[in-house]
Amino acid sequence: MDASDELLTLAELSIGLAGFSGVVVAFSRGAGLHERDRFFFISLLSVTLSGFFLAFVPFGFHHAGVAGPLSWKGACLIMPVI
């Protein structure tokens, strides 16, 4: 796969951002989160975790034996589902 380094970097950034948002929630736990802040946190967490999982989809296709542009098309078809 040509873009394996870029996909792994994207996965690392996603996990880092999810971890940072977890630290922010842990420090604001005593004060409590407002409804709006809770919505933003859940949105941030869902975007980062879906980015993490989507970064590994092309690897799954590659290891399943699907190579070339067909693996990227399959990965793009899975993206709206997640």
mmCIF file of C-alpha atoms in Angstrom, residues 13-27 41 44-45 48:
data_model
loop_
_atom_site.group_PDB
_atom_site.id
_atom_site.type_symbol
_atom_site.label_atom_id
_atom_site.label_comp_id
_atom_site.label_asym_id
_atom_site.label_seq_id
_atom_site.Cartn_x
_atom_site.Cartn_y
_atom_site.Cartn_z
ATOM 1 C CA LEU A 13 -3.610 11.950 15.498
ATOM 2 C CA SER A 14 -7.166 10.716 16.014
ATOM 3 C CA ILE A 15 -6.255 8.801 19.152
ATOM 4 C CA GLY A 16 -4.263 11.768 20.456
ATOM 5 C CA LEU A 17 -7.209 14.107 19.994
ATOM 6 C CA ALA A 18 -9.572 11.625 21.633
ATOM 7 C CA GLY A 19 -7.188 11.296 24.579
ATOM 8 C CA PHE A 20 -6.885 15.061 24.915
ATOM 9 C CA SER A 21 -10.664 15.448 24.981
ATOM 10 C CA GLY A 22 -10.800 12.755 27.664
ATOM 11 C CA VAL A 23 -8.331 14.713 29.792
ATOM 12 C CA VAL A 24 -10.415 17.871 29.396
ATOM 13 C CA VAL A 25 -13.531 16.023 30.546
ATOM 14 C CA ALA A 26 -11.661 14.498 33.490
ATOM 15 C CA PHE A 27 -10.551 17.943 34.706
ATOM 16 C CA PHE A 41 -17.501 16.423 23.459
ATOM 17 C CA LEU A 44 -15.447 15.321 18.936
ATOM 18 C CA LEU A 45 -15.113 11.829 20.326
ATOM 19 C CA THR A 48 -11.947 11.070 16.178
#
